[in-house]
Amino acid sequence: MAILLVEQYFDFVRGLAQRIAVMDRGDIALQGPLAELDEAEVRRRISV
């Protein structure tokens, strides 16, 4: 089963997801298993 969750709080997502996609201005900038992505890069792209 898949769920689409749109969320900007990384700590919340980290507790729920195994794979994520990070969008930047409408384009998918990062995607993959959460354990394989650089946390600093994810946080940089989702900061407001």
PDB file of C-alpha atoms in Angstrom:
ATOM      1  CA  MET A   1       0.000   0.000   0.000  1.00  0.00           C
ATOM      2  CA  ALA A   2       1.243   3.494  -0.804  1.00  0.00           C
ATOM      3  CA  ILE A   3       0.347   6.768   0.872  1.00  0.00           C
ATOM      4  CA  LEU A   4       1.117  10.224  -0.487  1.00  0.00           C
ATOM      5  CA  LEU A   5       1.993  12.513   2.409  1.00  0.00           C
ATOM      6  CA  VAL A   6       2.925  16.139   1.844  1.00  0.00           C
ATOM      7  CA  GLU A   7       4.866  17.326   4.875  1.00  0.00           C
ATOM      8  CA  GLN A   8       7.653  19.804   5.617  1.00  0.00           C
ATOM      9  CA  TYR A   9       8.651  18.477   9.061  1.00  0.00           C
ATOM     10  CA  PHE A  10      11.461  16.011   8.392  1.00  0.00           C
ATOM     11  CA  ASP A  11      11.483  14.483  11.882  1.00  0.00           C
ATOM     12  CA  PHE A  12       7.813  13.546  11.495  1.00  0.00           C
ATOM     13  CA  VAL A  13       8.424  12.018   8.059  1.00  0.00           C
ATOM     14  CA  ARG A  14      11.464  10.106   9.284  1.00  0.00           C
ATOM     15  CA  GLY A  15       9.242   8.286  11.784  1.00  0.00           C
ATOM     16  CA  LEU A  16       6.762   7.199   9.095  1.00  0.00           C
ATOM     17  CA  ALA A  17       8.423   6.726   5.733  1.00  0.00           C
ATOM     18  CA  GLN A  18      10.813   4.216   4.233  1.00  0.00           C
ATOM     19  CA  ARG A  19      11.143   6.066   0.903  1.00  0.00           C
ATOM     20  CA  ILE A  20      10.710   9.772   0.220  1.00  0.00           C
ATOM     21  CA  ALA A  21      10.722  12.232  -2.643  1.00  0.00           C
ATOM     22  CA  VAL A  22      11.679  15.867  -2.078  1.00  0.00           C
ATOM     23  CA  MET A  23      10.291  18.432  -4.481  1.00  0.00           C
ATOM     24  CA  ASP A  24      11.929  21.754  -5.244  1.00  0.00           C
ATOM     25  CA  ARG A  25       9.871  24.254  -7.245  1.00  0.00           C
ATOM     26  CA  GLY A  26       7.725  21.531  -8.778  1.00  0.00           C
ATOM     27  CA  ASP A  27      10.547  19.153  -9.697  1.00  0.00           C
ATOM     28  CA  ILE A  28      11.618  16.041  -7.804  1.00  0.00           C
ATOM     29  CA  ALA A  29      15.049  17.011  -6.481  1.00  0.00           C
ATOM     30  CA  LEU A  30      15.785  13.962  -4.311  1.00  0.00           C
ATOM     31  CA  GLN A  31      14.167  10.563  -4.002  1.00  0.00           C
ATOM     32  CA  GLY A  32      14.929   7.151  -2.650  1.00  0.00           C
ATOM     33  CA  PRO A  33      15.115   5.128   0.539  1.00  0.00           C
ATOM     34  CA  LEU A  34      15.300   7.462   3.506  1.00  0.00           C
ATOM     35  CA  ALA A  35      18.354   5.655   4.896  1.00  0.00           C
ATOM     36  CA  GLU A  36      20.328   6.345   1.695  1.00  0.00           C
ATOM     37  CA  LEU A  37      19.614  10.080   1.388  1.00  0.00           C
ATOM     38  CA  ASP A  38      21.851  12.760   2.885  1.00  0.00           C
ATOM     39  CA  GLU A  39      19.854  14.190   5.788  1.00  0.00           C
ATOM     40  CA  ALA A  40      21.548  17.604   5.572  1.00  0.00           C
ATOM     41  CA  GLU A  41      20.636  17.897   1.878  1.00  0.00           C
ATOM     42  CA  VAL A  42      17.032  16.871   2.555  1.00  0.00           C
ATOM     43  CA  ARG A  43      16.729  19.426   5.365  1.00  0.00           C
ATOM     44  CA  ARG A  44      18.278  22.151   3.176  1.00  0.00           C
ATOM     45  CA  ARG A  45      15.747  21.552   0.423  1.00  0.00           C
ATOM     46  CA  ILE A  46      12.684  21.477   2.690  1.00  0.00           C
ATOM     47  CA  SER A  47      13.542  24.516   4.806  1.00  0.00           C
ATOM     48  CA  VAL A  48      11.332  27.569   4.457  1.00  0.00           C
TER      49      VAL A  48
END
